[in-house]
Amino acid sequence: MGFPKGFLWGGATAANQCEGAWDADGKGPCSADFMTQGDRTHPREITFPERVPGKVYPGDVAIDHYHRYEEDIALFGEMGFKCYRMSIAWSRIFPNGDDAEPCEAGLAHYDAVFDCCRRHGIEPLVTISHYETPMGLAKYGSWNNRQVVDLFLRYCDVIFRRYKGKVRYWLTFNEINSMGMGMMSCYMAGGMDPNSTLQQKATASYHQFIASALAVQLAHQIDPENKVGAMYGGIFSYPATCDPADIMGNYKFMQSCFMYPDVQCRGAYPTSALKEYEREGVVLPVLDGDADILKAGTVDFLTYSYYFSMVAGKDTKFDVATGSPVTGYTNPYLKTTEWGWTIDPMGLRYTLNLFWDRYGLPLMVVENGLGVSEEPGEDGIVHDPYRIDYHREHIKAMRDAIDLDGVEMWGYTTWGCIDIVSAGTGEMRKRYGFIYVDADDSYQGTFARTPKDSFWWYKKVIATNGEDLS
Ligand code: BGP
């Protein structure tokens, strides 16, 4: 009973949100390098192709993980992490995306990071593309252009060979469904023009699916030990009422979101998505042989981020033009965070069941956490019982899914295991970590790392393989 032996407990980050060193050692400009800071009410701005003097670009310094990874990974080791989900910055390996040769300094950096993980007994789980696209690819139209599939595959080929034996778990695209969502999302998901049309976003998604399927095959070919997963950005909704019209409205909304894991897990587009595209006049850029590529490149496991649940119904239209995930309903049964995200541990069990029943693939929750603005107390320590409660309830929900429902789970990596930049707002104040980082919203501070109370709690959870949640 309980979590299986070898369960991958750990935490997660993304290069653009923690590394900083945005132009160090040959790194080229990436999508994140043109995103300013926003806040709860003002979205981040995208200033590509310029960087505007005087604006805060949070990824420039972030938490300086690029230079402090040894200290950070040692702290993860101290917590007993079995797994560290991180991403490689593509623009450290191919600074412009289409360079003739990879950048040795970038490759050597991740060698050192993976070696450091191994020294601490930590299995790296590597996201190949996490909201960080070399902006040298913009001249191709980014993912609108099939050539970018080849450039991505070249990047994969280089990292799969270089890190063979050091990395065994890979995720192709972070929250691949972001491509179909709002303007900022398609920019984040693939360096796309934020004003991209539905046709362009559908084309870009199509190319990412092909790229992902080819990457799965390449990874297996280079090292049969490799396991490659999909990563879905956890949008889930409940029907607003039991009115059949609400049930159908919610179902249609979910169908449009599940198109992404459907393609990656089943190897083909669902008919509902094809019909929707047909109605909208979208034509997918299918080449001969593509159907076989998608079929042969299904993933080994499915991962997702889980922060909140939503409500949808008869008035919900998945706005295909803006792709906005706002459904028009709220859930009176759930409390929300400072940033307005519902807190719904049972929803986690629900979604684990849903995906297990739908695909029968092993699952990992690779992002989950509570973003809070918090300060250390007089003793210099952040006391965060709210974070402990949050994770305790979500861990119980996973345990129920495993014990009571028979769901197969490989692991759980909490989001922002150390405080990092918020992807949505660029704020530092939205903190998820078990480790406090002394940096403010202007990215000033000592950058000292201090364990919060939750650090010691999570350490105990891992040491007891999820038995002791007290
Ligand atoms: C996911 C992203 C992450 C991450 C997280 C939390 O969508 O994959 O990169 O940041 O959300 O969001 P935020 O940072 O906006 O709180």
Short mmCIF file of C-alpha atoms and ligand atoms in Angstrom, two decimals:
data_model
loop_
_atom_site.label_atom_id
_atom_site.label_comp_id
_atom_site.label_asym_id
_atom_site.label_seq_id
_atom_site.Cartn_x
_atom_site.Cartn_y
_atom_site.Cartn_z
CA MET A 1 0.00 0.00 0.00
CA GLY A 2 1.08 3.59 -0.46
CA PHE A 3 3.64 4.95 -2.84
CA PRO A 4 5.54 2.36 -4.86
CA LYS A 5 9.18 1.64 -4.14
CA GLY A 6 11.40 3.90 -6.22
CA PHE A 7 8.75 6.62 -6.45
CA LEU A 8 10.42 9.72 -7.85
CA TRP A 9 9.92 12.39 -5.21
CA GLY A 10 11.44 15.73 -6.05
CA GLY A 11 11.00 19.23 -7.33
CA ALA A 12 10.90 21.13 -10.59
CA THR A 13 12.27 24.30 -12.19
CA ALA A 14 12.77 25.68 -15.69
CA ALA A 15 16.00 27.19 -16.99
CA ASN A 16 14.53 30.57 -17.97
CA GLN A 17 12.94 30.98 -14.53
CA CYS A 18 15.94 30.13 -12.39
CA GLU A 19 19.25 30.24 -14.24
CA GLY A 20 19.73 33.94 -14.99
CA ALA A 21 23.07 34.43 -16.81
CA TRP A 22 20.91 35.19 -19.82
CA ASP A 23 23.82 36.01 -22.12
CA ALA A 24 26.66 34.13 -20.41
CA ASP A 25 29.05 31.69 -22.08
CA GLY A 26 27.67 32.09 -25.57
CA LYS A 27 23.96 31.74 -24.80
CA GLY A 28 21.79 33.28 -27.50
CA PRO A 29 18.64 35.35 -27.00
CA CYS A 30 15.54 33.29 -26.25
CA SER A 31 11.84 34.10 -26.00
CA ALA A 32 12.05 34.61 -22.23
CA ASP A 33 14.73 37.29 -22.66
CA PHE A 34 12.16 39.67 -24.15
CA MET A 35 9.50 39.30 -21.46
CA THR A 36 9.18 42.12 -18.96
CA GLN A 37 7.80 41.87 -15.48
CA GLY A 38 4.06 42.09 -14.83
CA ASP A 39 1.94 41.55 -11.74
CA ARG A 40 -1.45 40.23 -10.67
CA THR A 41 -3.28 42.83 -12.71
CA HIS A 42 -0.85 43.65 -15.50
CA PRO A 43 0.36 41.00 -17.89
CA ARG A 44 3.99 40.76 -18.83
CA GLU A 45 4.90 42.56 -22.05
CA ILE A 46 6.71 40.98 -24.94
CA THR A 47 9.18 43.49 -26.36
CA PHE A 48 10.71 41.28 -29.05
CA PRO A 49 12.74 42.17 -31.11
CA GLU A 50 14.03 44.86 -28.71
CA ARG A 51 15.09 44.82 -25.09
CA VAL A 52 13.89 48.15 -23.72
CA PRO A 53 16.35 49.91 -21.40
CA GLY A 54 14.96 50.50 -17.91
CA LYS A 55 12.54 47.56 -18.00
CA VAL A 56 12.96 44.61 -15.66
CA TYR A 57 13.56 41.37 -17.56
CA PRO A 58 13.24 38.80 -14.75
CA GLY A 59 15.15 36.06 -16.53
CA ASP A 60 18.34 38.14 -16.73
CA VAL A 61 19.41 37.26 -13.21
CA ALA A 62 16.48 35.17 -11.92
CA ILE A 63 17.90 33.35 -8.88
CA ASP A 64 21.32 32.90 -10.48
CA HIS A 65 20.97 29.12 -10.44
CA TYR A 66 23.41 29.01 -13.38
CA HIS A 67 26.22 29.94 -10.99
CA ARG A 68 24.74 28.49 -7.80
CA TYR A 69 23.45 25.13 -9.00
CA GLU A 70 25.87 23.21 -6.78
CA GLU A 71 24.52 24.79 -3.63
CA ASP A 72 20.92 24.38 -4.83
CA ILE A 73 21.29 20.74 -5.83
CA ALA A 74 23.07 20.02 -2.55
CA LEU A 75 20.00 21.40 -0.77
CA PHE A 76 17.74 19.21 -2.92
CA GLY A 77 19.96 16.29 -1.95
CA GLU A 78 19.61 17.22 1.69
CA MET A 79 15.83 17.06 1.28
CA GLY A 80 16.31 13.57 -0.10
CA PHE A 81 15.15 14.33 -3.65
CA LYS A 82 15.10 11.27 -5.87
CA CYS A 83 14.43 13.39 -8.93
CA TYR A 84 15.05 16.93 -10.17
CA ARG A 85 12.92 18.11 -13.05
CA MET A 86 14.81 20.86 -14.85
CA SER A 87 15.12 22.12 -18.38
CA ILE A 88 17.98 22.64 -20.76
CA ALA A 89 18.03 26.11 -22.32
CA TRP A 90 18.02 25.33 -26.04
CA SER A 91 19.71 28.69 -26.68
CA ARG A 92 22.72 27.63 -24.58
CA ILE A 93 23.22 24.66 -26.89
CA PHE A 94 22.29 26.30 -30.19
CA PRO A 95 22.46 30.05 -29.48
CA ASN A 96 20.58 30.97 -32.64
CA GLY A 97 18.70 27.74 -33.07
CA ASP A 98 20.28 27.08 -36.45
CA ASP A 99 24.02 27.31 -35.74
CA ALA A 100 26.37 24.99 -37.61
CA GLU A 101 27.84 23.64 -34.36
CA PRO A 102 26.54 23.40 -30.81
CA CYS A 103 28.05 25.63 -28.14
CA GLU A 104 30.52 23.61 -26.07
CA ALA A 105 30.26 25.88 -23.02
CA GLY A 106 26.52 25.27 -22.84
CA LEU A 107 26.93 21.51 -23.20
CA ALA A 108 29.65 21.46 -20.54
CA HIS A 109 27.43 23.40 -18.14
CA TYR A 110 24.72 20.73 -18.20
CA ASP A 111 27.32 17.96 -17.94
CA ALA A 112 28.34 19.56 -14.66
CA VAL A 113 24.72 19.93 -13.52
CA PHE A 114 23.85 16.29 -14.27
CA ASP A 115 27.05 15.06 -12.63
CA CYS A 116 26.15 17.10 -9.58
CA CYS A 117 22.66 15.54 -9.50
CA ARG A 118 24.15 12.05 -9.69
CA ARG A 119 26.58 12.82 -6.85
CA HIS A 120 23.53 13.59 -4.72
CA GLY A 121 21.67 10.48 -5.87
CA ILE A 122 19.19 12.54 -7.87
CA GLU A 123 17.71 11.37 -11.18
CA PRO A 124 17.38 14.27 -13.62
CA LEU A 125 14.10 14.58 -15.52
CA VAL A 126 14.83 16.97 -18.35
CA THR A 127 12.38 19.15 -20.22
CA ILE A 128 13.83 19.75 -23.66
CA SER A 129 11.81 22.88 -24.36
CA HIS A 130 10.34 24.80 -21.44
CA TYR A 131 9.09 28.27 -22.44
CA GLU A 132 12.46 29.07 -23.95
CA THR A 133 12.87 29.14 -27.72
CA PRO A 134 15.95 30.58 -29.44
CA MET A 135 14.67 33.77 -31.05
CA GLY A 136 17.00 33.19 -33.98
CA LEU A 137 14.17 30.92 -35.10
CA ALA A 138 11.76 33.84 -35.42
CA LYS A 139 13.09 34.49 -38.92
CA TYR A 140 11.71 31.10 -39.93
CA GLY A 141 8.31 31.96 -38.45
CA SER A 142 9.27 29.73 -35.55
CA TRP A 143 7.11 26.61 -35.28
CA ASN A 144 5.07 27.65 -38.28
CA ASN A 145 7.90 26.41 -40.39
CA ARG A 146 8.57 22.69 -40.75
CA GLN A 147 12.32 23.43 -40.90
CA VAL A 148 12.15 24.15 -37.18
CA VAL A 149 11.23 20.49 -36.64
CA ASP A 150 14.60 19.54 -38.14
CA LEU A 151 16.43 22.13 -36.06
CA PHE A 152 14.74 20.85 -32.90
CA LEU A 153 15.67 17.29 -33.82
CA ARG A 154 19.29 18.32 -34.29
CA TYR A 155 19.23 19.83 -30.80
CA CYS A 156 17.69 16.59 -29.47
CA ASP A 157 20.27 14.49 -31.26
CA VAL A 158 23.10 16.49 -29.68
CA ILE A 159 21.75 16.32 -26.14
CA PHE A 160 20.60 12.68 -26.32
CA ARG A 161 24.09 11.63 -27.40
CA ARG A 162 25.99 13.93 -25.07
CA TYR A 163 24.00 13.02 -21.95
CA LYS A 164 23.50 9.33 -22.74
CA GLY A 165 23.64 7.46 -19.44
CA LYS A 166 23.39 10.70 -17.43
CA VAL A 167 19.78 11.47 -18.32
CA ARG A 168 17.19 8.75 -18.77
CA TYR A 169 13.92 10.66 -18.37
CA TRP A 170 12.94 13.34 -20.87
CA LEU A 171 9.92 15.54 -21.57
CA THR A 172 9.64 17.04 -25.03
CA PHE A 173 7.59 20.26 -24.67
CA ASN A 174 6.47 21.85 -21.44
CA GLU A 175 2.70 22.35 -21.37
CA ILE A 176 2.41 21.66 -25.07
CA ASN A 177 -1.21 22.83 -25.02
CA SER A 178 0.00 26.38 -24.30
CA MET A 179 0.49 26.76 -28.02
CA GLY A 180 -3.27 26.79 -28.50
CA MET A 181 -3.97 29.25 -25.73
CA GLY A 182 -3.69 33.03 -25.33
CA MET A 183 -1.32 35.39 -27.07
CA MET A 184 1.40 35.32 -24.45
CA SER A 185 1.12 31.53 -24.24
CA CYS A 186 1.93 30.83 -27.88
CA TYR A 187 4.92 33.15 -27.59
CA MET A 188 6.06 31.35 -24.44
CA ALA A 189 5.36 27.91 -25.87
CA GLY A 190 7.37 28.41 -29.03
CA GLY A 191 8.54 31.95 -29.69
CA MET A 192 5.49 32.51 -31.90
CA ASP A 193 4.22 35.93 -32.88
CA PRO A 194 1.67 36.72 -30.15
CA ASN A 195 -0.77 37.82 -32.87
CA SER A 196 -0.66 34.42 -34.54
CA THR A 197 -3.92 33.29 -36.10
CA LEU A 198 -5.68 30.06 -35.26
CA GLN A 199 -4.29 28.57 -38.47
CA GLN A 200 -0.76 29.52 -37.42
CA LYS A 201 -1.15 28.13 -33.90
CA ALA A 202 -2.64 24.90 -35.23
CA THR A 203 0.24 24.61 -37.69
CA ALA A 204 2.77 25.25 -34.92
CA SER A 205 1.14 22.64 -32.68
CA TYR A 206 1.14 20.18 -35.53
CA HIS A 207 4.85 20.71 -36.03
CA GLN A 208 5.50 20.31 -32.30
CA PHE A 209 3.58 17.01 -32.33
CA ILE A 210 5.69 15.77 -35.24
CA ALA A 211 8.86 17.00 -33.53
CA SER A 212 7.87 15.31 -30.28
CA ALA A 213 7.06 12.01 -32.01
CA LEU A 214 10.38 12.05 -33.87
CA ALA A 215 12.22 12.95 -30.65
CA VAL A 216 10.66 9.95 -28.87
CA GLN A 217 11.89 7.64 -31.62
CA LEU A 218 15.33 9.22 -31.70
CA ALA A 219 15.72 8.98 -27.92
CA HIS A 220 14.86 5.28 -28.00
CA GLN A 221 17.20 4.67 -30.90
CA ILE A 222 20.14 6.42 -29.20
CA ASP A 223 19.54 4.74 -25.86
CA PRO A 224 16.85 2.12 -25.37
CA GLU A 225 16.96 3.01 -21.66
CA ASN A 226 15.50 6.46 -22.41
CA LYS A 227 11.94 7.15 -21.34
CA VAL A 228 10.25 10.10 -23.00
CA GLY A 229 7.12 11.73 -21.69
CA ALA A 230 4.51 14.27 -22.72
CA MET A 231 3.79 17.28 -20.53
CA TYR A 232 0.26 18.68 -20.45
CA GLY A 233 -0.54 22.05 -18.85
CA GLY A 234 -3.21 20.97 -16.40
CA ILE A 235 -6.45 22.54 -17.50
CA PHE A 236 -9.35 20.56 -16.06
CA SER A 237 -12.94 21.57 -15.52
CA TYR A 238 -16.07 20.33 -13.81
CA PRO A 239 -19.54 20.80 -15.33
CA ALA A 240 -21.27 23.91 -13.95
CA THR A 241 -24.47 21.91 -13.17
CA CYS A 242 -26.05 18.57 -14.08
CA ASP A 243 -28.01 20.28 -16.85
CA PRO A 244 -27.08 18.13 -19.87
CA ALA A 245 -26.23 21.32 -21.74
CA ASP A 246 -23.64 22.15 -19.09
CA ILE A 247 -22.30 18.62 -19.17
CA MET A 248 -21.89 18.82 -22.93
CA GLY A 249 -20.41 22.34 -22.77
CA ASN A 250 -17.85 21.18 -20.25
CA TYR A 251 -17.13 18.03 -22.22
CA LYS A 252 -16.48 19.99 -25.41
CA PHE A 253 -14.15 22.30 -23.51
CA MET A 254 -12.20 19.38 -22.09
CA GLN A 255 -12.11 17.61 -25.46
CA SER A 256 -10.45 20.64 -27.02
CA CYS A 257 -7.81 20.65 -24.26
CA PHE A 258 -7.23 16.88 -24.38
CA MET A 259 -6.44 17.01 -28.08
CA TYR A 260 -2.81 17.51 -27.01
CA PRO A 261 -2.28 14.46 -24.80
CA ASP A 262 -4.52 12.49 -27.19
CA VAL A 263 -2.08 13.05 -30.05
CA GLN A 264 1.01 12.36 -27.94
CA CYS A 265 -0.37 9.32 -26.13
CA ARG A 266 -2.53 7.74 -28.85
CA GLY A 267 -0.64 8.86 -31.92
CA ALA A 268 -3.50 10.52 -33.79
CA TYR A 269 -5.74 13.59 -33.61
CA PRO A 270 -9.15 13.00 -32.04
CA THR A 271 -12.00 13.33 -34.54
CA SER A 272 -13.57 16.13 -32.47
CA ALA A 273 -10.50 18.32 -33.03
CA LEU A 274 -10.41 17.56 -36.73
CA LYS A 275 -14.08 18.53 -37.04
CA GLU A 276 -13.46 21.73 -35.10
CA TYR A 277 -10.55 22.66 -37.37
CA GLU A 278 -12.70 21.91 -40.41
CA ARG A 279 -15.45 24.24 -39.15
CA GLU A 280 -12.87 26.96 -38.53
CA GLY A 281 -11.30 26.53 -41.97
CA VAL A 282 -7.98 25.35 -40.53
CA VAL A 283 -5.90 23.07 -42.71
CA LEU A 284 -3.15 21.03 -41.04
CA PRO A 285 0.16 20.94 -42.95
CA VAL A 286 0.21 17.16 -43.30
CA LEU A 287 2.98 15.53 -45.33
CA ASP A 288 3.07 11.95 -46.56
CA GLY A 289 4.20 9.65 -43.78
CA ASP A 290 3.18 11.96 -40.94
CA ALA A 291 0.45 9.66 -39.67
CA ASP A 292 3.06 6.93 -39.25
CA ILE A 293 5.41 9.32 -37.45
CA LEU A 294 2.72 10.22 -34.92
CA LYS A 295 1.79 6.57 -34.40
CA ALA A 296 5.37 5.43 -33.96
CA GLY A 297 6.27 8.30 -31.63
CA THR A 298 3.78 7.92 -28.82
CA VAL A 299 5.20 8.71 -25.40
CA ASP A 300 6.29 6.30 -22.68
CA PHE A 301 4.55 8.22 -19.91
CA LEU A 302 2.36 11.23 -19.38
CA THR A 303 3.10 14.10 -17.06
CA TYR A 304 1.16 17.21 -16.23
CA SER A 305 1.06 20.30 -14.09
CA TYR A 306 -1.70 20.50 -11.56
CA TYR A 307 -2.47 23.73 -9.73
CA PHE A 308 -6.22 24.26 -9.90
CA SER A 309 -9.49 23.08 -11.36
CA MET A 310 -12.00 25.10 -13.34
CA VAL A 311 -15.72 25.01 -14.09
CA ALA A 312 -17.23 25.04 -17.56
CA GLY A 313 -20.70 24.71 -19.01
CA LYS A 314 -23.10 25.56 -21.76
CA ASP A 315 -21.83 29.12 -22.06
CA THR A 316 -18.20 28.13 -22.22
CA LYS A 317 -16.69 28.40 -25.60
CA PHE A 318 -13.11 27.47 -25.96
CA ASP A 319 -12.35 30.68 -27.76
CA VAL A 320 -10.32 29.28 -30.58
CA ALA A 321 -9.16 32.72 -31.67
CA THR A 322 -7.67 33.88 -28.36
CA GLY A 323 -7.57 30.40 -26.86
CA SER A 324 -8.45 31.92 -23.54
CA PRO A 325 -8.99 29.27 -20.88
CA VAL A 326 -11.40 31.54 -18.94
CA THR A 327 -14.63 29.55 -18.76
CA GLY A 328 -17.03 32.08 -17.29
CA TYR A 329 -17.78 30.11 -14.11
CA THR A 330 -16.35 29.97 -10.60
CA ASN A 331 -16.47 27.15 -8.07
CA PRO A 332 -18.23 28.12 -4.81
CA TYR A 333 -16.84 25.04 -3.05
CA LEU A 334 -13.19 25.97 -3.37
CA LYS A 335 -10.92 28.55 -1.80
CA THR A 336 -8.46 30.39 -3.99
CA THR A 337 -4.85 31.54 -3.61
CA GLU A 338 -3.71 35.16 -3.59
CA TRP A 339 -3.31 34.83 -7.34
CA GLY A 340 -6.87 33.57 -7.72
CA TRP A 341 -6.09 29.91 -8.38
CA THR A 342 -8.51 27.41 -6.83
CA ILE A 343 -7.11 24.92 -4.33
CA ASP A 344 -8.53 21.48 -5.09
CA PRO A 345 -6.64 18.39 -3.89
CA MET A 346 -9.52 16.05 -4.75
CA GLY A 347 -9.32 17.37 -8.28
CA LEU A 348 -5.86 15.87 -8.42
CA ARG A 349 -7.20 12.39 -7.69
CA TYR A 350 -9.93 13.03 -10.24
CA THR A 351 -7.47 14.00 -12.97
CA LEU A 352 -5.13 11.10 -12.20
CA ASN A 353 -8.07 8.75 -12.68
CA LEU A 354 -9.18 10.53 -15.77
CA PHE A 355 -5.80 10.23 -17.49
CA TRP A 356 -5.16 6.69 -16.28
CA ASP A 357 -8.52 5.54 -17.61
CA ARG A 358 -8.06 7.44 -20.85
CA TYR A 359 -4.50 6.41 -21.75
CA GLY A 360 -3.36 3.65 -19.38
CA LEU A 361 0.11 5.22 -19.29
CA PRO A 362 2.21 5.75 -16.16
CA LEU A 363 1.71 9.25 -14.79
CA MET A 364 3.82 11.87 -13.09
CA VAL A 365 2.65 15.12 -11.60
CA VAL A 366 5.60 17.31 -12.50
CA GLU A 367 4.28 20.64 -11.22
CA ASN A 368 2.13 21.34 -8.21
CA GLY A 369 2.49 23.96 -5.54
CA LEU A 370 1.25 27.04 -3.79
CA GLY A 371 2.45 30.46 -4.93
CA VAL A 372 2.46 32.81 -1.96
CA SER A 373 4.02 36.16 -1.12
CA GLU A 374 5.87 35.61 2.12
CA GLU A 375 8.76 36.94 4.16
CA PRO A 376 11.04 35.36 6.72
CA GLY A 377 10.04 35.85 10.36
CA GLU A 378 12.23 37.58 12.93
CA ASP A 379 14.27 34.41 13.24
CA GLY A 380 15.12 34.68 9.53
CA ILE A 381 13.03 31.61 8.66
CA VAL A 382 9.87 31.42 6.57
CA HIS A 383 7.25 29.53 8.56
CA ASP A 384 4.90 28.13 5.96
CA PRO A 385 2.28 25.79 7.46
CA TYR A 386 -0.03 26.71 4.55
CA ARG A 387 2.43 25.20 2.06
CA ILE A 388 2.76 22.05 4.15
CA ASP A 389 -1.05 21.74 4.25
CA TYR A 390 -1.29 22.27 0.53
CA HIS A 391 1.22 19.56 -0.33
CA ARG A 392 -0.06 17.19 2.36
CA GLU A 393 -3.54 17.26 0.89
CA HIS A 394 -2.29 16.80 -2.67
CA ILE A 395 -0.02 13.93 -1.64
CA LYS A 396 -2.97 12.25 0.10
CA ALA A 397 -4.97 12.63 -3.10
CA MET A 398 -2.19 10.89 -5.06
CA ARG A 399 -2.03 8.14 -2.45
CA ASP A 400 -5.77 7.59 -2.82
CA ALA A 401 -5.42 7.43 -6.59
CA ILE A 402 -2.69 4.80 -6.21
CA ASP A 403 -4.19 2.80 -3.33
CA LEU A 404 -7.90 3.06 -3.96
CA ASP A 405 -8.05 3.46 -7.72
CA GLY A 406 -4.99 1.54 -8.91
CA VAL A 407 -3.47 4.43 -10.86
CA GLU A 408 0.17 3.87 -11.84
CA MET A 409 2.32 6.82 -10.84
CA TRP A 410 6.05 7.25 -11.27
CA GLY A 411 6.63 10.41 -9.35
CA TYR A 412 5.82 13.85 -8.06
CA THR A 413 7.98 16.92 -8.56
CA THR A 414 6.67 20.02 -6.83
CA TRP A 415 6.86 23.27 -8.73
CA GLY A 416 9.49 25.82 -7.84
CA CYS A 417 11.07 23.65 -5.15
CA ILE A 418 13.30 26.66 -4.61
CA ASP A 419 11.79 30.16 -5.05
CA ILE A 420 12.06 31.19 -8.72
CA VAL A 421 10.59 33.70 -11.18
CA SER A 422 6.88 33.34 -11.89
CA ALA A 423 6.24 32.43 -15.52
CA GLY A 424 2.87 34.12 -15.59
CA THR A 425 3.78 37.45 -14.03
CA GLY A 426 7.59 37.57 -13.87
CA GLU A 427 7.32 38.34 -10.17
CA MET A 428 9.73 36.98 -7.61
CA ARG A 429 7.19 37.53 -4.86
CA LYS A 430 5.07 34.59 -6.03
CA ARG A 431 7.04 32.00 -4.13
CA TYR A 432 6.53 28.24 -4.31
CA GLY A 433 9.77 27.01 -2.77
CA PHE A 434 10.80 24.88 0.15
CA ILE A 435 13.89 27.11 0.01
CA TYR A 436 13.65 30.86 0.40
CA VAL A 437 15.80 32.98 -1.92
CA ASP A 438 16.62 36.48 -0.75
CA ALA A 439 15.81 38.44 -3.92
CA ASP A 440 13.06 40.99 -4.48
CA ASP A 441 10.94 41.86 -7.48
CA SER A 442 13.75 43.97 -8.92
CA TYR A 443 16.04 40.97 -8.55
CA GLN A 444 18.11 42.70 -5.90
CA GLY A 445 19.20 40.96 -2.71
CA THR A 446 21.84 38.70 -1.27
CA PHE A 447 20.45 35.65 -3.11
CA ALA A 448 21.13 33.65 0.05
CA ARG A 449 19.22 30.37 0.25
CA THR A 450 17.42 29.44 3.49
CA PRO A 451 15.25 26.37 4.10
CA LYS A 452 11.64 27.11 5.07
CA ASP A 453 9.74 24.91 7.55
CA SER A 454 8.30 22.99 4.60
CA PHE A 455 11.84 21.91 3.66
CA TRP A 456 12.12 19.74 6.76
CA TRP A 457 8.58 18.48 6.36
CA TYR A 458 9.15 17.40 2.73
CA LYS A 459 12.42 15.75 3.75
CA LYS A 460 10.46 13.57 6.21
CA VAL A 461 7.81 12.80 3.60
CA ILE A 462 10.46 11.59 1.18
CA ALA A 463 12.37 9.66 3.85
CA THR A 464 9.20 7.72 4.69
CA ASN A 465 8.14 7.35 1.03
CA GLY A 466 5.01 9.37 1.73
CA GLU A 467 4.00 7.44 4.87
CA ASP A 468 4.54 10.23 7.38
CA LEU A 469 2.66 13.34 6.31
CA SER A 470 2.30 14.81 9.79
C1 BGP B 1 3.28 26.42 -15.43
C2 BGP B 1 4.64 26.52 -16.07
C3 BGP B 1 5.73 26.87 -15.15
C4 BGP B 1 5.35 27.62 -13.92
C5 BGP B 1 3.99 27.34 -13.37
C6 BGP B 1 3.47 28.28 -12.30
O1 BGP B 1 2.32 26.82 -16.32
O2 BGP B 1 5.00 25.34 -16.72
O3 BGP B 1 6.80 27.36 -15.90
O4 BGP B 1 5.86 28.84 -13.78
O5 BGP B 1 3.03 27.24 -14.35
O6 BGP B 1 3.02 29.46 -12.87
P1 BGP B 1 3.44 30.85 -12.34
O7 BGP B 1 4.93 30.86 -12.37
O8 BGP B 1 2.86 31.86 -13.25
O9 BGP B 1 2.90 30.94 -10.97
#
